[in-house]
Amino acid sequence: MVEDSENVLKAKTHEEIVVNNWRQSLQPLLPVDIGQVAKVKNYEPMPFFNVGNQKIASGFGGLTDWIIQQGTVLIDGYGGVFFKEIQLQVQRELDERGISVKWHDTSAYFKSETELETLIAPFTGGATEVWGKRTTLELKDFFRYEDILKIKKEETKTVNIIIGAGAGLVQWDAPVIYFEIPKSEIQYRMKAGAITNLGGSITDDPFYMYKRFYFIDWVVLNQHRSALLNRISVVADGQWLNEVNWILKTDLEKGLTKLSHAVLRARPWFESGSWGGQWMKSHLEGLNKDEINYAWSFELITPENGVVLESDGKLLEITFDLLMELESKAILGKHAAQFGTYFPIRFDFLDTFQGGNLSIQCHPSKTYIRENFGETITQDETYYIMDCEPDAKVYLGFQDDINPEEFRAELESSQLNNEKIEIEKYVQSFPSRKHELFLIPGGTVHSSGTNNMVLEISATPYIFTFKMYDWLALGLNGKPRPINIEHAFNNLRFERKGAKVREELISNQQVIERGADWELVKLPTHQDHFYEIERIEFDTDVVISTEDKCHILMLVEGTAISAEVNDGDGYRFNYAETFIVPAATGSYKLINHGKLRAKVIKVFLKDNLEG
């Protein structure tokens, strides 16, 4: 039985709160098994990869039996996991079996909130600042570490369990059960007020909570999980409330080795926004049509994506981060030495169909993002036009006669007085055309206008957008979004103006290879971009070598294709679905299943990258 009845009462109270309000989103929760996955024809928002038979177990009953066999276990996991609910479920199973247990909850060993606020202050950037700086702290710094090391087993109990984030800090000779949770679900729980930041007792404003997650909590939790890998025996999916699927670490490793030599698709997720559009709702069948709009698709923003595994119909999602911790060399190939476990490319959608303009914005230089925010690479982007209306445009680069002081004065006046700016007096615009590529290295002023469907191909950093002018629009919360003129002017490249913009920032596409029924089109990127972009256009099939590089691909025109690897293993992908061919695959064949020519974007890292 649980020793502390007061804590049990608190847990039950918390459970009641969570049951009633534990997740704020119109996006569906991943089902526990594939029988609950809706069948779709043209876009799959819940892709999964089979890891073999009898690999994923289901239910707290089986997990509790495994715990009893061990006698002593550490239940660790990510921030945002409902550890109290897990404890209650395991306790019920132990009670049914008449098994005595001693629980130790790591949350009792956090430093005081006053101490924690002082500890993290150098990394939060202040209450009103949009960004913090990537922390140099470790998870153990959040605890009274000497006290947590003194936790002792109670030998009179059949089972001893330490539970909570950081349980693995205790150096018991005991297996670790690690609970994963998708970053999207963390944010849905955050918006519902159902979770706190590390060491917190109450929820905070979602703006601040996310900033702290990104710059502090997720950093130390990722480092902790990486250090814990060799001690983890079970990985469990913590995104459900009273259900669990879990896998033995040995089976997970075998499955991910198979995956990293095949073809993979991360599970995407979607968000509405002030400028969001209607294209995704009308073209991507599997999405919830009740959402007000869709501004973003996290197609492949790996710090916030998961990978779904399947066995005997049971589903289990792990973070993309964990996949990289175990299989980065197979996935990145020759570039693993430089990027380690960090996946350096992202794909996401920006939908402004029947929506609004994105803000006039820029992104930081590599030096600026390192010195101010602690990132290692910067947010060098491109806009690939998937679709557009005839009136759509992209704002890019300055007018030839740009006066920086005048431009800044007008921006500041607009922010102060809520005044409209004739933005094309300062910033150029270009008509959007399907399959055109706009180049947006750091420091380039830019925006997508309304009625565009943009595939944003970029280096992975994704939150460092310095907004200068937001068209007097309000966010979905009814408040203006933050404007960051000072940061922007510390980075703007005013020499990117006039005719030079068309010459250097709109990709001049060229056919570089041709076969009987296929062409390879090169879409040159900017010298600041560390990635190449090509488009494969073919009628039947084409064979491609990875050359020990990771390829990120998307069907941007056509109905469906298959990617075949390993002498016949085939994976089908529909229009607008992002997928990855790891470097270790060696070669693969793309097969067109449509009646018309297929067009596939392929992105890979350049050779001889600078550090």
Coordinates of C-alpha atoms in Angstrom, one line a residue:
M1 CA 0.0 0.0 0.0
V2 CA 1.0 3.6 -0.5
E3 CA 2.6 5.0 2.7
D4 CA 1.5 8.6 2.5
S5 CA -2.3 8.9 2.5
E6 CA -2.2 12.7 2.1
N7 CA -0.2 12.4 -1.1
V8 CA -2.6 9.8 -2.4
L9 CA -5.5 12.2 -1.7
K10 CA -3.7 15.0 -3.5
A11 CA -3.0 12.7 -6.4
K12 CA -6.7 11.7 -6.6
T13 CA -7.7 15.4 -6.5
H14 CA -5.2 16.1 -9.2
E15 CA -6.5 13.2 -11.2
E16 CA -10.0 14.6 -11.0
I17 CA -8.8 17.9 -12.3
V18 CA -6.8 16.3 -15.1
V19 CA -9.7 14.1 -16.1
N20 CA -11.9 17.1 -16.5
N21 CA -9.4 19.4 -18.2
W22 CA -6.1 17.7 -19.1
R23 CA -5.7 18.6 -22.8
Q24 CA -6.7 21.7 -24.8
S25 CA -6.6 21.0 -28.5
L26 CA -8.9 20.1 -31.4
Q27 CA -6.1 17.8 -32.7
P28 CA -6.8 14.1 -32.1
L29 CA -4.8 12.1 -29.5
L30 CA -2.9 9.2 -31.0
P31 CA -5.0 6.0 -30.6
V32 CA -3.7 3.2 -28.5
D33 CA -4.1 0.8 -31.4
I34 CA -4.5 1.0 -35.2
G35 CA -8.1 -0.1 -35.1
Q36 CA -9.0 3.4 -33.9
V37 CA -7.0 5.1 -36.6
A38 CA -9.2 6.7 -39.2
K39 CA -8.7 5.5 -42.8
V40 CA -7.7 8.2 -45.2
K41 CA -6.9 8.3 -48.9
N42 CA -4.7 11.3 -49.6
Y43 CA -2.8 12.4 -46.5
E44 CA -1.9 10.4 -43.4
P45 CA -1.5 12.4 -40.2
M46 CA -0.8 9.4 -38.1
P47 CA 1.9 7.4 -39.9
F48 CA 3.5 4.4 -38.2
F49 CA 6.3 1.9 -38.7
N50 CA 6.1 -1.8 -37.9
V51 CA 8.8 -3.1 -35.6
G52 CA 7.8 -6.8 -35.7
N53 CA 5.4 -9.0 -33.8
Q54 CA 5.0 -9.2 -30.0
K55 CA 7.2 -6.2 -29.4
I56 CA 4.8 -3.6 -27.9
A57 CA 2.9 -4.5 -24.7
S58 CA -0.3 -2.8 -23.6
G59 CA -1.7 -2.0 -20.2
F60 CA -0.6 -1.2 -16.7
G61 CA -1.3 -4.8 -15.6
G62 CA 1.5 -6.2 -17.7
L63 CA 3.8 -3.4 -16.8
T64 CA 3.1 -3.9 -13.1
D65 CA 3.9 -7.7 -13.5
W66 CA 7.2 -6.7 -15.0
I67 CA 7.9 -4.3 -12.1
I68 CA 7.1 -7.1 -9.6
Q69 CA 9.6 -9.3 -11.3
Q70 CA 12.3 -6.7 -10.9
G71 CA 11.5 -5.8 -7.3
T72 CA 13.1 -2.4 -7.5
V73 CA 12.5 0.0 -10.4
L74 CA 13.0 3.7 -11.3
I75 CA 10.1 5.3 -13.2
D76 CA 11.7 8.3 -15.0
G77 CA 10.4 10.3 -17.9
Y78 CA 9.9 13.7 -19.5
G79 CA 8.4 16.8 -18.0
G80 CA 4.7 16.9 -18.7
V81 CA 4.1 13.2 -18.0
F82 CA 1.3 12.6 -15.5
F83 CA 3.4 10.7 -12.9
K84 CA 0.7 10.8 -10.3
E85 CA -1.7 9.0 -12.6
I86 CA 0.9 6.4 -13.4
Q87 CA 1.5 5.8 -9.7
L88 CA -2.2 5.4 -9.1
Q89 CA -2.6 2.9 -12.0
V90 CA 0.4 0.8 -10.8
Q91 CA -0.8 1.0 -7.2
R92 CA -4.2 -0.4 -8.1
E93 CA -2.5 -3.3 -9.9
L94 CA -0.3 -4.0 -6.9
D95 CA -3.2 -3.8 -4.5
E96 CA -5.1 -6.4 -6.6
R97 CA -2.1 -8.7 -6.3
G98 CA -1.6 -8.0 -2.6
I99 CA 1.9 -6.7 -3.2
S100 CA 3.4 -4.2 -0.7
V101 CA 5.3 -1.2 -2.1
K102 CA 7.3 1.8 -1.0
W103 CA 7.1 4.8 -3.3
H104 CA 9.5 7.7 -3.4
D105 CA 8.4 10.7 -5.5
T106 CA 11.2 12.9 -7.0
S107 CA 9.0 16.0 -6.9
A108 CA 9.5 16.0 -3.1
Y109 CA 13.2 16.7 -3.7
F110 CA 13.1 19.7 -6.0
K111 CA 14.7 22.9 -4.7
S112 CA 12.3 25.6 -3.5
E113 CA 10.7 27.6 -6.3
T114 CA 12.5 30.7 -5.1
E115 CA 15.8 28.9 -5.5
L116 CA 14.8 27.6 -8.9
E117 CA 13.8 31.0 -10.1
T118 CA 17.2 32.3 -9.1
L119 CA 18.9 29.3 -10.8
I120 CA 17.2 29.7 -14.1
A121 CA 17.1 33.5 -14.3
P122 CA 20.2 33.8 -16.5
F123 CA 18.5 31.7 -19.2
T124 CA 14.9 33.0 -19.2
G125 CA 15.6 36.4 -20.8
G126 CA 13.2 38.2 -18.5
A127 CA 9.5 38.2 -18.2
T128 CA 8.8 40.3 -21.3
E129 CA 11.5 39.0 -23.6
V130 CA 10.3 36.5 -26.2
W131 CA 13.5 34.4 -26.1
G132 CA 15.8 33.0 -23.4
K133 CA 19.2 31.4 -23.8
R134 CA 19.9 27.7 -24.0
T135 CA 20.8 26.6 -20.5
T136 CA 24.1 25.2 -19.3
L137 CA 22.4 23.6 -16.3
E138 CA 21.9 19.9 -15.7
L139 CA 18.8 18.2 -14.3
K140 CA 20.5 17.4 -11.0
D141 CA 20.8 21.2 -10.4
F142 CA 17.0 21.4 -10.0
F143 CA 17.1 19.0 -7.0
R144 CA 18.5 18.9 -3.5
Y145 CA 20.9 16.4 -5.0
E146 CA 22.6 15.3 -1.9
D147 CA 19.2 14.4 -0.4
I148 CA 18.0 12.5 -3.5
L149 CA 21.1 10.4 -3.3
K150 CA 20.3 9.4 0.2
I151 CA 17.0 7.7 -0.7
K152 CA 17.0 4.2 0.6
K153 CA 15.1 1.0 -0.2
E154 CA 12.7 -0.3 2.4
E155 CA 13.6 -4.0 2.6
T156 CA 10.4 -5.0 4.2
K157 CA 8.5 -4.1 1.1
T158 CA 8.2 -6.4 -1.9
V159 CA 8.6 -3.6 -4.4
N160 CA 10.5 -0.3 -4.1
I161 CA 9.8 2.4 -6.7
I162 CA 11.2 5.9 -7.3
I163 CA 9.0 7.8 -9.6
G164 CA 9.2 11.2 -11.4
A165 CA 11.4 13.2 -13.7
G166 CA 14.9 12.6 -12.5
A167 CA 14.3 9.2 -10.9
G168 CA 17.4 8.0 -12.7
L169 CA 19.6 10.4 -10.8
V170 CA 19.4 7.9 -7.9
Q171 CA 22.2 5.4 -8.3
W172 CA 20.3 2.3 -7.4
D173 CA 21.2 -0.9 -9.2
A174 CA 17.8 -1.1 -10.7
P175 CA 16.2 -0.9 -14.2
V176 CA 14.6 2.3 -15.5
I177 CA 11.2 2.6 -17.1
Y178 CA 11.3 5.8 -19.1
F179 CA 8.0 7.5 -20.1
E180 CA 8.1 9.5 -23.4
I181 CA 5.6 12.1 -24.3
P182 CA 5.2 14.1 -27.6
K183 CA 6.1 17.8 -27.5
S184 CA 2.7 18.5 -29.0
E185 CA 0.9 16.8 -26.1
I186 CA 3.1 18.7 -23.6
Q187 CA 1.8 21.9 -25.1
Y188 CA -1.8 20.8 -25.2
R189 CA -1.5 19.9 -21.5
M190 CA 0.2 23.3 -20.9
K191 CA -2.6 25.2 -22.5
A192 CA -5.1 23.2 -20.4
G193 CA -3.3 24.2 -17.2
A194 CA -2.7 20.6 -16.4
I195 CA 1.1 20.7 -16.0
T196 CA 3.9 22.9 -14.7
N197 CA 7.5 23.5 -15.6
L198 CA 10.2 21.5 -13.8
G199 CA 9.9 22.0 -10.1
G200 CA 6.9 24.3 -10.3
S201 CA 3.7 23.9 -8.2
I202 CA 1.3 26.0 -10.3
T203 CA 0.8 26.6 -14.0
D204 CA 2.0 29.8 -15.6
D205 CA 1.2 31.8 -18.7
P206 CA 1.7 29.5 -21.7
F207 CA 4.0 32.1 -23.3
Y208 CA 6.4 31.9 -20.4
M209 CA 6.0 28.2 -19.9
Y210 CA 6.9 27.4 -23.5
K211 CA 9.9 29.7 -23.4
R212 CA 11.1 27.9 -20.3
F213 CA 10.4 24.5 -21.8
Y214 CA 12.4 25.3 -24.9
F215 CA 15.5 27.0 -23.3
I216 CA 15.7 25.1 -20.0
D217 CA 13.5 22.1 -19.3
W218 CA 13.8 20.3 -22.6
V219 CA 17.5 20.9 -22.7
V220 CA 18.2 19.3 -19.3
L221 CA 15.7 16.6 -19.8
N222 CA 17.2 15.6 -23.2
Q223 CA 20.7 15.5 -21.6
H224 CA 19.4 13.4 -18.7
R225 CA 17.7 10.9 -21.0
S226 CA 20.8 10.6 -23.1
A227 CA 23.0 10.0 -20.0
L228 CA 20.4 7.4 -18.8
L229 CA 20.2 5.4 -22.1
N230 CA 22.3 2.4 -20.9
R231 CA 20.2 2.0 -17.8
I232 CA 16.8 2.1 -19.5
S233 CA 15.1 -1.3 -19.7
V234 CA 11.6 -0.2 -20.8
V235 CA 10.3 2.7 -22.8
A236 CA 6.6 3.6 -22.3
D237 CA 4.3 6.1 -24.1
G238 CA 3.0 8.7 -21.6
Q239 CA 0.6 10.6 -23.8
W240 CA -2.6 8.7 -22.6
L241 CA -4.3 9.4 -19.4
N242 CA -5.2 5.9 -18.0
E243 CA -3.6 3.6 -20.6
V244 CA -0.1 2.7 -21.5
N245 CA 1.8 0.9 -24.3
W246 CA 5.4 0.0 -23.6
I247 CA 8.4 -1.8 -25.2
L248 CA 11.5 -3.4 -23.9
K249 CA 14.5 -1.3 -24.7
T250 CA 16.3 -4.2 -26.5
D251 CA 13.3 -4.5 -28.8
L252 CA 13.1 -0.8 -29.3
E253 CA 16.8 -0.7 -30.4
K254 CA 16.3 -3.5 -32.9
G255 CA 13.2 -1.7 -34.3
L256 CA 15.0 1.6 -34.6
T257 CA 18.0 0.0 -36.3
K258 CA 15.5 -1.5 -38.8
L259 CA 13.8 1.9 -39.2
S260 CA 17.1 3.8 -39.7
H261 CA 17.9 1.5 -42.7
A262 CA 14.5 1.9 -44.2
V263 CA 12.3 5.0 -44.9
L264 CA 10.6 6.9 -42.1
R265 CA 8.0 9.6 -41.7
A266 CA 7.6 11.5 -38.5
R267 CA 4.2 12.2 -37.1
P268 CA 3.2 15.7 -38.1
W269 CA 1.1 18.1 -36.0
F270 CA -0.8 21.3 -36.8
E271 CA -1.5 24.7 -35.3
S272 CA -3.9 27.5 -36.0
G273 CA -2.6 31.1 -36.1
S274 CA -3.6 34.7 -36.7
W275 CA -2.7 34.6 -40.4
G276 CA -3.7 30.9 -40.9
G277 CA -5.4 29.7 -44.0
Q278 CA -7.8 27.1 -45.4
W279 CA -5.6 25.2 -47.9
M280 CA -4.6 22.4 -45.5
K281 CA -8.2 21.9 -44.3
S282 CA -9.4 21.4 -47.9
H283 CA -6.5 19.4 -49.3
L284 CA -5.3 17.2 -46.4
E285 CA -8.0 14.7 -45.7
G286 CA -7.0 13.5 -42.3
L287 CA -7.2 16.9 -40.5
N288 CA -9.8 18.1 -38.1
K289 CA -12.1 20.4 -40.1
D290 CA -13.5 22.1 -37.0
E291 CA -10.2 24.1 -36.5
I292 CA -10.6 27.8 -37.2
N293 CA -7.6 27.6 -39.6
Y294 CA -4.3 26.0 -40.0
A295 CA -1.3 28.3 -40.0
W296 CA 1.5 25.7 -39.5
S297 CA 2.2 22.1 -40.1
F298 CA 5.1 20.7 -38.1
E299 CA 5.8 18.3 -40.9
L300 CA 9.4 17.7 -39.8
I301 CA 10.5 20.0 -37.0
T302 CA 12.3 17.2 -35.2
P303 CA 12.7 18.8 -31.8
E304 CA 8.9 18.7 -31.6
N305 CA 8.0 15.6 -33.7
G306 CA 7.6 12.0 -32.8
V307 CA 7.9 8.7 -34.6
V308 CA 5.1 6.1 -34.1
L309 CA 5.9 2.4 -33.9
E310 CA 3.5 -0.4 -34.3
S311 CA 3.4 -4.1 -33.3
D312 CA 0.3 -6.4 -33.5
G313 CA -1.8 -3.3 -34.0
K314 CA -0.5 -1.5 -30.8
L315 CA 1.0 1.9 -31.3
L316 CA 3.7 3.6 -29.3
E317 CA 5.2 7.0 -30.0
I318 CA 8.8 8.0 -29.2
T319 CA 10.4 11.4 -29.7
F320 CA 12.5 12.0 -32.8
D321 CA 15.2 13.1 -30.3
L322 CA 15.4 9.5 -28.9
L323 CA 15.6 8.1 -32.4
M324 CA 18.6 10.4 -33.1
E325 CA 20.2 9.5 -29.8
L326 CA 20.2 5.8 -30.8
E327 CA 20.7 6.0 -34.6
S328 CA 22.2 9.3 -35.6
K329 CA 25.1 7.8 -37.6
A330 CA 22.8 5.6 -39.7
I331 CA 20.4 8.6 -40.3
L332 CA 22.9 11.4 -41.0
G333 CA 25.8 9.3 -42.4
K334 CA 28.9 11.4 -43.2
H335 CA 27.4 14.4 -41.4
A336 CA 26.8 12.7 -38.1
A337 CA 30.3 13.7 -37.0
Q338 CA 29.4 17.4 -37.3
F339 CA 25.8 17.4 -36.1
G340 CA 25.8 14.5 -33.6
T341 CA 22.3 13.7 -32.5
Y342 CA 20.8 17.0 -33.8
F343 CA 18.7 16.6 -37.0
P344 CA 19.6 19.8 -39.0
I345 CA 16.8 20.2 -41.5
R346 CA 13.1 21.0 -41.1
F347 CA 10.1 21.0 -43.4
D348 CA 6.9 22.8 -42.4
F349 CA 3.9 24.3 -44.1
L350 CA 2.8 28.0 -43.9
D351 CA -0.8 28.3 -45.1
T352 CA -2.2 31.7 -45.9
F353 CA -5.0 30.7 -48.3
Q354 CA -7.9 33.0 -47.5
G355 CA -5.8 34.0 -44.5
G356 CA -3.5 36.9 -43.8
N357 CA 0.0 38.0 -44.4
L358 CA 2.9 36.7 -42.3
S359 CA 4.7 39.5 -40.4
I360 CA 7.5 41.4 -42.1
Q361 CA 10.4 39.7 -40.4
C362 CA 14.0 38.4 -40.5
H363 CA 16.1 35.8 -38.7
P364 CA 19.4 36.0 -36.9
S365 CA 22.9 35.6 -38.2
K366 CA 24.8 32.5 -37.0
T367 CA 27.0 34.6 -34.7
Y368 CA 24.0 36.4 -33.2
I369 CA 22.0 33.3 -32.5
R370 CA 25.0 31.7 -30.8
E371 CA 25.9 34.6 -28.7
N372 CA 22.3 35.7 -27.7
F373 CA 20.3 32.4 -27.6
G374 CA 22.9 29.6 -27.4
E375 CA 21.9 27.9 -30.6
T376 CA 24.6 26.3 -32.7
I377 CA 23.1 26.9 -36.2
T378 CA 20.8 29.6 -37.4
Q379 CA 17.4 29.8 -39.1
D380 CA 18.4 30.0 -42.7
E381 CA 15.2 29.4 -44.6
T382 CA 13.6 29.0 -48.1
Y383 CA 10.0 29.3 -49.3
Y384 CA 9.0 26.6 -51.8
I385 CA 5.6 27.5 -53.3
M386 CA 3.4 24.4 -53.2
D387 CA 0.3 26.3 -54.4
C388 CA -0.9 29.9 -54.7
E389 CA -3.7 32.0 -56.0
P390 CA -3.0 34.4 -59.0
D391 CA -2.8 37.4 -56.6
A392 CA -0.3 35.8 -54.2
K393 CA 3.0 37.4 -53.5
V394 CA 6.2 37.0 -51.5
Y395 CA 7.9 39.9 -49.8
L396 CA 11.6 39.7 -50.1
G397 CA 14.6 42.1 -49.9
F398 CA 14.6 45.8 -49.7
Q399 CA 13.9 48.4 -52.3
D400 CA 17.0 49.8 -54.0
D401 CA 16.6 53.2 -52.3
I402 CA 16.0 51.8 -48.8
N403 CA 16.9 54.3 -46.0
P404 CA 17.4 52.2 -42.8
E405 CA 16.8 55.1 -40.4
E406 CA 13.6 56.1 -42.1
F407 CA 12.4 52.5 -42.2
R408 CA 13.1 52.0 -38.5
A409 CA 11.4 55.3 -37.6
E410 CA 8.2 54.2 -39.5
L411 CA 8.2 50.8 -37.8
E412 CA 8.5 52.3 -34.4
S413 CA 5.8 54.8 -35.1
S414 CA 3.5 52.0 -36.3
Q415 CA 4.1 50.0 -33.2
L416 CA 3.5 53.0 -30.9
N417 CA 0.5 54.4 -32.7
N418 CA -1.0 51.4 -34.3
E419 CA -0.5 52.9 -37.7
K420 CA -0.6 51.1 -41.1
I421 CA 2.7 51.1 -43.2
E422 CA 2.9 51.1 -46.9
I423 CA 5.4 48.3 -46.7
E424 CA 6.2 48.1 -50.4
K425 CA 7.8 51.5 -50.1
Y426 CA 10.6 49.7 -48.3
V427 CA 10.3 46.0 -49.1
Q428 CA 10.1 44.4 -52.5
S429 CA 7.4 41.9 -53.5
F430 CA 7.4 39.2 -56.1
P431 CA 4.5 37.3 -57.7
S432 CA 4.2 33.7 -56.3
R433 CA 4.5 30.9 -58.8
K434 CA 3.9 27.2 -58.2
H435 CA 7.3 25.4 -57.6
E436 CA 9.3 28.6 -57.3
L437 CA 11.9 28.8 -54.6
F438 CA 12.7 32.0 -52.6
L439 CA 15.9 32.1 -50.6
I440 CA 15.9 33.6 -47.1
P441 CA 19.3 33.4 -45.4
G442 CA 19.5 35.0 -42.0
G443 CA 19.1 38.8 -42.0
T444 CA 16.9 38.9 -45.1
V445 CA 13.7 40.9 -44.7
H446 CA 10.8 38.7 -45.9
S447 CA 7.1 37.6 -45.6
S448 CA 4.6 35.4 -47.3
G449 CA 1.6 37.3 -48.5
T450 CA -1.9 35.9 -48.4
N451 CA -3.1 33.1 -50.6
N452 CA 0.2 31.1 -50.5
M453 CA 0.8 27.5 -49.5
V454 CA 4.4 27.5 -48.6
L455 CA 6.6 24.5 -47.9
E456 CA 9.3 26.1 -45.7
I457 CA 12.6 24.3 -46.1
S458 CA 15.1 25.4 -43.5
A459 CA 17.8 24.7 -41.0
T460 CA 16.1 23.3 -37.9
P461 CA 15.9 26.4 -35.6
Y462 CA 12.3 27.5 -35.8
I463 CA 11.3 30.1 -33.1
F464 CA 13.8 32.9 -33.9
T465 CA 11.6 35.2 -35.9
F466 CA 12.1 38.9 -35.4
K467 CA 8.8 40.6 -36.3
M468 CA 9.0 44.2 -37.4
Y469 CA 5.5 44.8 -38.7
D470 CA 2.4 42.6 -38.3
W471 CA -0.1 44.5 -40.4
L472 CA -1.9 45.7 -37.3
A473 CA -3.2 42.1 -36.9
L474 CA -4.1 40.5 -33.6
G475 CA -3.2 37.0 -32.4
L476 CA -5.9 34.4 -31.8
N477 CA -5.9 35.5 -28.2
G478 CA -7.0 39.0 -29.3
K479 CA -3.7 40.6 -28.4
P480 CA -0.9 42.0 -30.7
R481 CA 1.9 39.6 -31.2
P482 CA 5.4 40.7 -30.0
I483 CA 7.3 43.1 -32.2
N484 CA 11.1 42.8 -32.1
I485 CA 12.5 45.8 -34.0
E486 CA 15.7 46.0 -32.0
H487 CA 16.7 42.4 -32.6
A488 CA 15.8 42.7 -36.3
F489 CA 17.9 45.8 -36.9
N490 CA 20.8 44.0 -35.2
N491 CA 20.6 41.5 -38.0
L492 CA 19.1 43.0 -41.2
R493 CA 21.2 42.9 -44.3
F494 CA 20.4 46.1 -46.1
E495 CA 22.7 45.3 -49.0
R496 CA 20.1 42.7 -50.1
K497 CA 18.1 45.2 -52.1
G498 CA 17.2 46.2 -55.6
A499 CA 18.1 44.0 -58.6
K500 CA 20.4 41.9 -56.4
V501 CA 17.3 40.4 -54.7
R502 CA 16.0 38.8 -57.9
E503 CA 19.5 37.7 -58.9
E504 CA 20.6 36.2 -55.6
L505 CA 17.4 35.3 -53.6
I506 CA 15.1 33.7 -56.2
S507 CA 16.5 30.3 -57.2
N508 CA 17.4 30.0 -60.9
Q509 CA 16.3 26.4 -61.5
Q510 CA 18.2 24.2 -63.9
V511 CA 17.9 20.7 -65.3
I512 CA 21.2 19.0 -64.5
E513 CA 20.4 15.4 -65.5
R514 CA 17.9 13.8 -67.8
G515 CA 16.8 10.2 -68.6
A516 CA 14.1 8.6 -70.9
D517 CA 11.2 9.6 -68.6
W518 CA 12.8 11.7 -65.8
E519 CA 14.6 14.9 -65.1
L520 CA 16.7 16.1 -62.1
V521 CA 16.2 19.8 -61.5
K522 CA 18.7 21.7 -59.3
L523 CA 17.2 24.6 -57.3
P524 CA 20.4 26.4 -56.2
T525 CA 20.4 27.7 -52.6
H526 CA 22.3 30.7 -51.2
Q527 CA 25.9 30.4 -50.1
D528 CA 24.8 30.8 -46.5
H529 CA 22.5 27.7 -46.7
F530 CA 24.2 24.5 -45.7
Y531 CA 21.7 22.3 -47.7
E532 CA 21.0 21.6 -51.3
I533 CA 17.6 21.3 -52.9
E534 CA 16.7 19.3 -56.0
R535 CA 13.5 18.2 -57.6
I536 CA 13.1 14.8 -59.2
E537 CA 10.5 14.7 -62.0
F538 CA 9.6 11.3 -63.4
D539 CA 6.8 9.3 -65.1
T540 CA 7.5 5.7 -63.9
D541 CA 10.4 5.2 -61.5
V542 CA 13.9 6.4 -60.7
V543 CA 16.8 5.0 -58.6
I544 CA 18.7 7.3 -56.3
S545 CA 21.9 6.8 -54.2
T546 CA 22.1 8.5 -50.8
E547 CA 25.9 8.8 -51.1
D548 CA 26.1 8.5 -47.3
K549 CA 23.8 11.5 -46.9
C550 CA 20.3 11.8 -45.4
H551 CA 17.6 12.7 -47.9
I552 CA 14.5 14.5 -46.9
L553 CA 11.7 14.3 -49.5
M554 CA 8.2 15.3 -50.3
L555 CA 5.9 14.7 -53.3
V556 CA 5.0 18.2 -54.3
E557 CA 3.1 17.3 -57.5
G558 CA 1.3 14.0 -58.2
T559 CA -0.9 11.6 -56.4
A560 CA 1.2 9.0 -54.6
I561 CA 4.6 7.4 -54.8
S562 CA 6.4 4.5 -53.2
A563 CA 10.0 4.5 -51.9
E564 CA 11.5 1.0 -52.2
V565 CA 14.6 0.0 -50.2
N566 CA 16.4 -3.2 -49.3
D567 CA 15.5 -5.1 -52.4
G568 CA 11.8 -4.5 -52.2
D569 CA 10.7 -3.1 -48.9
G570 CA 8.2 -0.5 -50.1
Y571 CA 6.7 2.6 -48.3
R572 CA 3.8 4.5 -49.9
F573 CA 3.6 8.3 -49.5
N574 CA 0.9 10.6 -50.7
Y575 CA 1.0 14.2 -52.0
A576 CA 2.4 16.6 -49.4
E577 CA 3.7 13.9 -47.0
T578 CA 7.3 14.4 -45.8
F579 CA 9.6 11.4 -45.5
I580 CA 13.2 10.7 -44.8
V581 CA 15.6 8.2 -46.4
P582 CA 18.5 7.7 -44.0
A583 CA 22.0 7.7 -45.2
A584 CA 22.5 4.1 -44.2
T585 CA 19.8 3.0 -46.7
G586 CA 22.4 3.3 -49.5
S587 CA 20.0 3.6 -52.4
Y588 CA 16.3 3.6 -53.1
K589 CA 13.8 3.5 -55.9
L590 CA 10.9 6.0 -56.2
I591 CA 7.9 4.6 -58.0
N592 CA 5.1 6.8 -59.4
H593 CA 1.6 5.6 -58.7
G594 CA -0.2 8.4 -60.5
K595 CA -1.2 8.9 -64.1
L596 CA 0.7 12.2 -64.4
R597 CA 4.4 13.0 -63.8
A598 CA 5.5 13.0 -60.2
K599 CA 7.6 15.8 -58.8
V600 CA 9.5 15.1 -55.6
I601 CA 11.6 17.7 -53.7
K602 CA 14.8 16.2 -52.3
V603 CA 16.9 18.1 -49.7
F604 CA 20.3 17.0 -48.4
L605 CA 23.3 18.6 -46.7
K606 CA 26.2 20.2 -48.6
D607 CA 29.7 18.7 -48.5
N608 CA 32.5 20.5 -46.7
L609 CA 30.3 22.4 -44.3
E610 CA 31.8 25.1 -42.0
G611 CA 31.5 24.6 -38.3

